[in-house]
PDB file of C-alpha atoms in Angstrom:
ATOM      1  CA  ASN A   1     -15.971  14.084  23.766  1.00 54.00           C
ATOM      2  CA  ALA A   2     -13.098  15.387  21.669  1.00 75.00           C
ATOM      3  CA  GLY A   3     -11.835  13.090  18.976  1.00 92.00           C
ATOM      4  CA  VAL A   4      -8.275  12.028  18.316  1.00 96.00           C
ATOM      5  CA  MET A   5      -6.060  15.094  18.054  1.00 97.00           C
ATOM      6  CA  GLN A   6      -2.888  15.371  16.037  1.00 98.00           C
ATOM      7  CA  ASN A   7      -0.457  18.230  15.703  1.00 97.00           C
ATOM      8  CA  PRO A   8       0.931  19.795  13.769  1.00 97.00           C
ATOM      9  CA  ARG A   9      -1.440  19.279  10.848  1.00 97.00           C
ATOM     10  CA  HIS A  10       1.285  20.234   8.393  1.00 97.00           C
ATOM     11  CA  LEU A  11       5.013  20.009   8.961  1.00 98.00           C
ATOM     12  CA  VAL A  12       7.795  21.038   6.614  1.00 98.00           C
ATOM     13  CA  ARG A  13      11.330  19.901   7.258  1.00 98.00           C
ATOM     14  CA  ARG A  14      14.583  20.022   5.347  1.00 97.00           C
ATOM     15  CA  ARG A  15      16.575  16.875   4.757  1.00 97.00           C
ATOM     16  CA  GLY A  16      18.526  15.914   7.868  1.00 97.00           C
ATOM     17  CA  GLN A  17      16.231  17.643  10.349  1.00 98.00           C
ATOM     18  CA  GLU A  18      14.061  15.940  12.934  1.00 98.00           C
ATOM     19  CA  ALA A  19      10.282  15.648  12.751  1.00 98.00           C
ATOM     20  CA  ARG A  20       8.116  15.235  15.846  1.00 98.00           C
ATOM     21  CA  LEU A  21       4.491  14.279  15.387  1.00 98.00           C
ATOM     22  CA  ARG A  22       2.075  14.313  18.315  1.00 98.00           C
ATOM     23  CA  CYS A  23      -1.103  12.383  18.934  1.00 98.00           C
ATOM     24  CA  SER A  24      -3.584  12.754  21.767  1.00 97.00           C
ATOM     25  CA  PRO A  25      -6.023   9.831  21.874  1.00 95.00           C
ATOM     26  CA  MET A  26      -9.719  10.151  22.510  1.00 93.00           C
ATOM     27  CA  LYS A  27     -10.634  10.551  26.166  1.00 89.00           C
ATOM     28  CA  GLY A  28     -10.655   7.169  27.845  1.00 85.00           C
ATOM     29  CA  HIS A  29      -8.573   5.509  25.121  1.00 88.00           C
ATOM     30  CA  SER A  30      -5.331   3.873  26.188  1.00 87.00           C
ATOM     31  CA  HIS A  31      -4.205   2.359  22.872  1.00 90.00           C
ATOM     32  CA  VAL A  32      -2.519   4.323  20.110  1.00 94.00           C
ATOM     33  CA  TYR A  33      -1.586   3.255  16.584  1.00 94.00           C
ATOM     34  CA  TRP A  34       0.483   5.069  13.985  1.00 97.00           C
ATOM     35  CA  TYR A  35       0.030   4.636  10.229  1.00 96.00           C
ATOM     36  CA  ARG A  36       1.775   6.111   7.226  1.00 96.00           C
ATOM     37  CA  GLN A  37      -0.049   6.890   3.994  1.00 95.00           C
ATOM     38  CA  LEU A  38       1.656   7.847   0.766  1.00 91.00           C
ATOM     39  CA  PRO A  39      -0.382   9.748  -1.855  1.00 84.00           C
ATOM     40  CA  GLU A  40      -2.882   7.514  -3.646  1.00 82.00           C
ATOM     41  CA  GLU A  41      -1.933   4.557  -1.440  1.00 86.00           C
ATOM     42  CA  GLY A  42      -3.307   2.660   1.532  1.00 88.00           C
ATOM     43  CA  LEU A  43      -2.632   2.798   5.253  1.00 92.00           C
ATOM     44  CA  LYS A  44       0.598   1.153   6.300  1.00 91.00           C
ATOM     45  CA  PHE A  45       0.791   0.074   9.947  1.00 91.00           C
ATOM     46  CA  MET A  46       3.836   1.355  11.795  1.00 95.00           C
ATOM     47  CA  VAL A  47       3.473   0.851  15.545  1.00 95.00           C
ATOM     48  CA  TYR A  48       0.975   0.023  18.286  1.00 93.00           C
ATOM     49  CA  LEU A  49       1.461   1.420  21.788  1.00 93.00           C
ATOM     50  CA  GLN A  50      -0.204   1.375  25.140  1.00 91.00           C
ATOM     51  CA  LYS A  51       0.751   3.743  27.924  1.00 89.00           C
ATOM     52  CA  GLU A  52       4.517   3.380  28.497  1.00 90.00           C
ATOM     53  CA  ASN A  53       4.690   0.225  26.365  1.00 92.00           C
ATOM     54  CA  ILE A  54       5.359  -0.583  22.725  1.00 93.00           C
ATOM     55  CA  ILE A  55       3.187  -3.574  21.875  1.00 90.00           C
ATOM     56  CA  ASP A  56       4.007  -4.048  18.197  1.00 90.00           C
ATOM     57  CA  GLU A  57       6.539  -2.073  16.177  1.00 92.00           C
ATOM     58  CA  SER A  58       6.827  -4.493  13.286  1.00 90.00           C
ATOM     59  CA  GLY A  59       5.939  -1.762  10.768  1.00 91.00           C
ATOM     60  CA  MET A  60       8.508   0.740  11.929  1.00 94.00           C
ATOM     61  CA  PRO A  61      11.690   1.225   9.911  1.00 94.00           C
ATOM     62  CA  LYS A  62      14.618  -0.021  11.961  1.00 90.00           C
ATOM     63  CA  GLU A  63      16.512   3.246  11.760  1.00 95.00           C
ATOM     64  CA  ARG A  64      15.601   6.894  12.349  1.00 97.00           C
ATOM     65  CA  PHE A  65      12.026   6.170  13.506  1.00 97.00           C
ATOM     66  CA  SER A  66      10.897   5.874  17.111  1.00 97.00           C
ATOM     67  CA  ALA A  67       7.638   6.158  19.007  1.00 97.00           C
ATOM     68  CA  GLU A  68       6.588   6.593  22.583  1.00 96.00           C
ATOM     69  CA  PHE A  69       3.407   6.959  24.615  1.00 96.00           C
ATOM     70  CA  PRO A  70       4.369   8.270  28.049  1.00 94.00           C
ATOM     71  CA  LYS A  71       2.284   8.016  31.176  1.00 91.00           C
ATOM     72  CA  GLU A  72       1.433  11.686  30.843  1.00 91.00           C
ATOM     73  CA  GLY A  73       1.049  13.562  27.582  1.00 93.00           C
ATOM     74  CA  PRO A  74       0.559  12.651  23.951  1.00 96.00           C
ATOM     75  CA  SER A  75       2.099   9.887  21.928  1.00 97.00           C
ATOM     76  CA  ILE A  76       5.103  11.052  19.907  1.00 98.00           C
ATOM     77  CA  LEU A  77       6.328   9.694  16.588  1.00 98.00           C
ATOM     78  CA  ARG A  78       9.857  10.907  15.982  1.00 98.00           C
ATOM     79  CA  ILE A  79      11.689  10.773  12.686  1.00 98.00           C
ATOM     80  CA  GLN A  80      15.356  11.675  12.847  1.00 98.00           C
ATOM     81  CA  GLN A  81      17.444  12.876   9.899  1.00 98.00           C
ATOM     82  CA  VAL A  82      14.429  13.029   7.587  1.00 98.00           C
ATOM     83  CA  VAL A  83      14.784  12.181   3.900  1.00 97.00           C
ATOM     84  CA  ARG A  84      12.487  13.045   0.978  1.00 95.00           C
ATOM     85  CA  GLY A  85      11.007   9.545   1.075  1.00 94.00           C
ATOM     86  CA  ASP A  86       9.586  10.284   4.529  1.00 96.00           C
ATOM     87  CA  SER A  87       7.135  12.748   2.973  1.00 97.00           C
ATOM     88  CA  ALA A  88       3.689  11.317   3.646  1.00 97.00           C
ATOM     89  CA  ALA A  89       0.570  11.688   5.753  1.00 97.00           C
ATOM     90  CA  TYR A  90       0.967  10.165   9.190  1.00 98.00           C
ATOM     91  CA  PHE A  91      -2.256   9.127  10.881  1.00 97.00           C
ATOM     92  CA  CYS A  92      -2.733   8.256  14.488  1.00 97.00           C
ATOM     93  CA  ALA A  93      -5.667   6.164  15.714  1.00 95.00           C
ATOM     94  CA  SER A  94      -6.808   5.250  19.199  1.00 93.00           C
ATOM     95  CA  SER A  95      -9.016   2.622  20.775  1.00 88.00           C
ATOM     96  CA  GLN A  96     -10.292   1.882  24.236  1.00 82.00           C
ATOM     97  CA  GLU A  97      -9.808  -1.186  26.387  1.00 71.00           C
ATOM     98  CA  GLY A  98     -12.644  -3.500  27.274  1.00 68.00           C
ATOM     99  CA  PRO A  99     -14.502  -6.638  26.170  1.00 66.00           C
ATOM    100  CA  GLY A 100     -15.676  -6.181  22.602  1.00 61.00           C
ATOM    101  CA  LEU A 101     -14.336  -2.639  22.408  1.00 63.00           C
ATOM    102  CA  LEU A 102     -10.630  -3.158  22.108  1.00 59.00           C
ATOM    103  CA  ASN A 103     -10.236  -3.059  18.378  1.00 71.00           C
ATOM    104  CA  THR A 104     -12.450  -0.230  17.132  1.00 84.00           C
ATOM    105  CA  GLN A 105      -9.979   2.429  16.025  1.00 89.00           C
ATOM    106  CA  TYR A 106     -10.773   6.095  15.540  1.00 93.00           C
ATOM    107  CA  PHE A 107      -8.434   8.192  13.447  1.00 96.00           C
ATOM    108  CA  GLY A 108      -7.007  11.638  13.952  1.00 97.00           C
ATOM    109  CA  PRO A 109      -6.855  14.229  11.138  1.00 96.00           C
ATOM    110  CA  GLY A 110      -3.287  13.324  10.265  1.00 97.00           C
ATOM    111  CA  THR A 111       0.001  15.206   9.991  1.00 98.00           C
ATOM    112  CA  ARG A 112       1.190  15.907   6.478  1.00 97.00           C
ATOM    113  CA  LEU A 113       4.975  15.861   6.476  1.00 97.00           C
ATOM    114  CA  THR A 114       6.835  17.440   3.594  1.00 97.00           C
ATOM    115  CA  VAL A 115      10.585  17.029   3.381  1.00 97.00           C
ATOM    116  CA  LEU A 116      12.315  19.553   1.160  1.00 96.00           C
TER     117      LEU A 116
ATOM    118  CA  GLY B   1       0.578 -12.961   9.768  1.00 76.00           C
ATOM    119  CA  GLU B   2      -2.718 -11.602   8.517  1.00 81.00           C
ATOM    120  CA  ASN B   3      -3.065 -10.511   4.906  1.00 89.00           C
ATOM    121  CA  VAL B   4      -6.078  -8.625   3.560  1.00 95.00           C
ATOM    122  CA  GLU B   5      -6.809  -8.345  -0.146  1.00 96.00           C
ATOM    123  CA  GLN B   6      -9.362  -5.898  -1.474  1.00 97.00           C
ATOM    124  CA  HIS B   7     -11.064  -5.705  -4.881  1.00 97.00           C
ATOM    125  CA  PRO B   8     -11.618  -3.823  -7.050  1.00 97.00           C
ATOM    126  CA  SER B   9      -9.019  -1.092  -6.712  1.00 96.00           C
ATOM    127  CA  THR B  10     -11.267   1.308  -8.630  1.00 97.00           C
ATOM    128  CA  LEU B  11     -15.039   1.230  -9.045  1.00 98.00           C
ATOM    129  CA  SER B  12     -17.166   3.594 -11.078  1.00 98.00           C
ATOM    130  CA  VAL B  13     -20.976   3.481 -10.827  1.00 97.00           C
ATOM    131  CA  GLN B  14     -23.890   5.604 -11.933  1.00 97.00           C
ATOM    132  CA  GLU B  15     -25.769   7.505  -9.261  1.00 97.00           C
ATOM    133  CA  GLY B  16     -28.530   5.320  -7.874  1.00 97.00           C
ATOM    134  CA  ASP B  17     -26.785   2.056  -8.698  1.00 97.00           C
ATOM    135  CA  SER B  18     -25.300  -0.293  -6.109  1.00 97.00           C
ATOM    136  CA  ALA B  19     -21.607  -0.685  -5.349  1.00 98.00           C
ATOM    137  CA  VAL B  20     -19.968  -3.805  -3.939  1.00 98.00           C
ATOM    138  CA  ILE B  21     -16.428  -4.024  -2.565  1.00 98.00           C
ATOM    139  CA  LYS B  22     -14.958  -7.376  -1.611  1.00 98.00           C
ATOM    140  CA  CYS B  23     -12.179  -8.355   0.780  1.00 98.00           C
ATOM    141  CA  THR B  24     -10.532 -11.612   1.728  1.00 97.00           C
ATOM    142  CA  TYR B  25      -8.406 -12.337   4.763  1.00 96.00           C
ATOM    143  CA  SER B  26      -5.969 -15.103   5.562  1.00 94.00           C
ATOM    144  CA  ASP B  27      -5.929 -15.491   9.354  1.00 90.00           C
ATOM    145  CA  SER B  28      -8.852 -17.562  10.625  1.00 89.00           C
ATOM    146  CA  ALA B  29      -8.297 -16.034  14.078  1.00 88.00           C
ATOM    147  CA  SER B  30      -9.473 -12.627  12.822  1.00 91.00           C
ATOM    148  CA  ASN B  31     -12.860 -11.842  14.306  1.00 89.00           C
ATOM    149  CA  TYR B  32     -13.467  -8.134  13.749  1.00 89.00           C
ATOM    150  CA  PHE B  33     -13.875  -6.430  10.367  1.00 93.00           C
ATOM    151  CA  PRO B  34     -14.298  -2.643  10.169  1.00 93.00           C
ATOM    152  CA  TRP B  35     -14.805  -0.563   7.039  1.00 97.00           C
ATOM    153  CA  TYR B  36     -13.484   2.980   6.693  1.00 97.00           C
ATOM    154  CA  LYS B  37     -14.304   5.750   4.245  1.00 97.00           C
ATOM    155  CA  GLN B  38     -11.638   8.312   3.414  1.00 96.00           C
ATOM    156  CA  GLU B  39     -12.483  11.427   1.461  1.00 95.00           C
ATOM    157  CA  LEU B  40      -9.716  13.341  -0.270  1.00 92.00           C
ATOM    158  CA  GLY B  41      -7.415  15.003   2.260  1.00 90.00           C
ATOM    159  CA  LYS B  42      -9.439  13.756   5.217  1.00 93.00           C
ATOM    160  CA  ARG B  43      -9.016  11.128   7.896  1.00 95.00           C
ATOM    161  CA  PRO B  44     -10.360   7.561   7.503  1.00 96.00           C
ATOM    162  CA  GLN B  45     -13.758   7.375   9.185  1.00 96.00           C
ATOM    163  CA  LEU B  46     -15.416   4.212  10.455  1.00 95.00           C
ATOM    164  CA  ILE B  47     -18.667   3.653   8.572  1.00 96.00           C
ATOM    165  CA  ILE B  48     -19.638   0.150   9.626  1.00 95.00           C
ATOM    166  CA  ASP B  49     -18.096  -2.894  11.281  1.00 93.00           C
ATOM    167  CA  ILE B  50     -18.966  -6.527  11.808  1.00 92.00           C
ATOM    168  CA  ARG B  51     -17.849  -9.115  14.317  1.00 87.00           C
ATOM    169  CA  SER B  52     -17.485 -12.767  13.502  1.00 83.00           C
ATOM    170  CA  ASN B  53     -20.517 -13.862  15.482  1.00 81.00           C
ATOM    171  CA  VAL B  54     -22.865 -12.364  12.861  1.00 82.00           C
ATOM    172  CA  GLY B  55     -23.105 -12.859   9.121  1.00 90.00           C
ATOM    173  CA  GLU B  56     -24.643  -9.560   8.083  1.00 94.00           C
ATOM    174  CA  LYS B  57     -25.122  -6.054   9.374  1.00 93.00           C
ATOM    175  CA  LYS B  58     -27.013  -3.157   7.852  1.00 96.00           C
ATOM    176  CA  ASP B  59     -27.078   0.571   8.473  1.00 94.00           C
ATOM    177  CA  GLN B  60     -29.380   2.491   6.113  1.00 95.00           C
ATOM    178  CA  ARG B  61     -27.828   2.268   2.624  1.00 97.00           C
ATOM    179  CA  ILE B  62     -24.738   0.406   3.803  1.00 98.00           C
ATOM    180  CA  ALA B  63     -24.502  -3.303   4.562  1.00 97.00           C
ATOM    181  CA  VAL B  64     -21.647  -5.670   5.266  1.00 97.00           C
ATOM    182  CA  THR B  65     -21.666  -9.452   4.902  1.00 96.00           C
ATOM    183  CA  LEU B  66     -19.195 -11.929   6.322  1.00 95.00           C
ATOM    184  CA  ASN B  67     -18.464 -15.497   5.247  1.00 94.00           C
ATOM    185  CA  LYS B  68     -16.158 -16.982   7.873  1.00 92.00           C
ATOM    186  CA  THR B  69     -15.764 -20.291   6.084  1.00 92.00           C
ATOM    187  CA  ALA B  70     -14.546 -18.667   2.903  1.00 94.00           C
ATOM    188  CA  LYS B  71     -12.761 -15.900   4.825  1.00 95.00           C
ATOM    189  CA  HIS B  72     -14.273 -13.076   2.864  1.00 95.00           C
ATOM    190  CA  PHE B  73     -16.411 -10.054   3.652  1.00 97.00           C
ATOM    191  CA  SER B  74     -18.079  -7.446   1.489  1.00 98.00           C
ATOM    192  CA  LEU B  75     -19.395  -3.898   1.648  1.00 98.00           C
ATOM    193  CA  HIS B  76     -22.613  -3.105  -0.170  1.00 98.00           C
ATOM    194  CA  ILE B  77     -23.754   0.453  -0.834  1.00 98.00           C
ATOM    195  CA  THR B  78     -27.218   0.826  -2.332  1.00 97.00           C
ATOM    196  CA  GLU B  79     -28.720   3.872  -4.065  1.00 97.00           C
ATOM    197  CA  THR B  80     -25.302   5.453  -4.415  1.00 98.00           C
ATOM    198  CA  GLN B  81     -24.973   9.221  -4.300  1.00 97.00           C
ATOM    199  CA  PRO B  82     -22.140  11.501  -5.494  1.00 96.00           C
ATOM    200  CA  GLU B  83     -21.130  12.100  -1.863  1.00 96.00           C
ATOM    201  CA  ASP B  84     -20.366   8.387  -1.551  1.00 97.00           C
ATOM    202  CA  SER B  85     -17.348   9.019  -3.801  1.00 97.00           C
ATOM    203  CA  ALA B  86     -14.267   8.291  -1.686  1.00 97.00           C
ATOM    204  CA  VAL B  87     -11.684   5.618  -0.959  1.00 97.00           C
ATOM    205  CA  TYR B  88     -13.000   2.703   1.082  1.00 98.00           C
ATOM    206  CA  PHE B  89     -10.736   0.486   3.193  1.00 97.00           C
ATOM    207  CA  CYS B  90     -11.594  -2.869   4.665  1.00 97.00           C
ATOM    208  CA  ALA B  91      -9.657  -4.221   7.624  1.00 94.00           C
ATOM    209  CA  ALA B  92      -9.296  -7.355   9.724  1.00 93.00           C
ATOM    210  CA  SER B  93      -8.322  -7.683  13.351  1.00 88.00           C
ATOM    211  CA  GLN B  94      -8.454  -9.911  16.418  1.00 80.00           C
ATOM    212  CA  ASN B  95     -10.064  -9.099  19.707  1.00 67.00           C
ATOM    213  CA  THR B  96      -7.063 -10.255  21.731  1.00 63.00           C
ATOM    214  CA  GLY B  97      -4.191  -8.487  23.363  1.00 57.00           C
ATOM    215  CA  GLY B  98      -1.228  -7.449  21.282  1.00 58.00           C
ATOM    216  CA  PHE B  99      -3.129  -7.503  17.998  1.00 69.00           C
ATOM    217  CA  LYS B 100      -2.918  -5.074  15.136  1.00 77.00           C
ATOM    218  CA  THR B 101      -5.417  -4.183  12.438  1.00 86.00           C
ATOM    219  CA  ILE B 102      -4.477  -5.034   8.861  1.00 89.00           C
ATOM    220  CA  PHE B 103      -5.967  -2.849   6.148  1.00 92.00           C
ATOM    221  CA  GLY B 104      -6.755  -3.651   2.561  1.00 94.00           C
ATOM    222  CA  ALA B 105      -5.205  -1.523  -0.157  1.00 93.00           C
ATOM    223  CA  GLY B 106      -8.395   0.479  -0.692  1.00 96.00           C
ATOM    224  CA  THR B 107     -11.070   0.905  -3.355  1.00 97.00           C
ATOM    225  CA  ARG B 108     -11.545   4.244  -5.043  1.00 97.00           C
ATOM    226  CA  LEU B 109     -15.283   4.656  -5.661  1.00 98.00           C
ATOM    227  CA  PHE B 110     -16.561   7.172  -8.202  1.00 97.00           C
ATOM    228  CA  VAL B 111     -20.286   7.861  -8.289  1.00 97.00           C
ATOM    229  CA  LYS B 112     -21.268   9.651 -11.487  1.00 95.00           C
ATOM    230  CA  ALA B 113     -24.206  12.024 -11.332  1.00 91.00           C
TER     231      ALA B 113
END
């Protein structure tokens, strides 16, 4: 059973460009979460999605950031017009649905975004 | 909303000693408390979790205790080894729809050989 997959693992963008980060959850998992981690800091919640629905986006910046989890394909975190402050590691986690199982999250390897 | 505080932020122990990391949470509705270990440059990995219907859980050298009344939970690592050196995160969550998991700020554990 493959774990949570993220790509690319490293992404370099210049200021003003767009960054697209992809996350494929574990097989059988229908819940996806995105977190941002700055160097030497903790995990900051960004957004929680189920297939075709955003459940909680309270951690997402109001501008430039968006996320989706379509019926088919991976979840996408999109950052438009990137700035240097967007440089961070972005982790995706997934969990499965079911009594007692809903909230165990498994993390992907992360995408390290560098904005030049 | 939920708030999770974690202490200490840094912990240095001698190999073979025990390490204890403590967390408190604010939302009495939280009923699931996972712990993650993150090595440098790697993903957070679940090492142990506890649900609110039990007070203690043990897995080899790792144990977690939960005090629901006081709203705090702790991670205990016995007989520490250099490979235990990492950042440890506690978290709190609810087993209901539309929840999110709130993480503590992390504890950087150094185990000196």
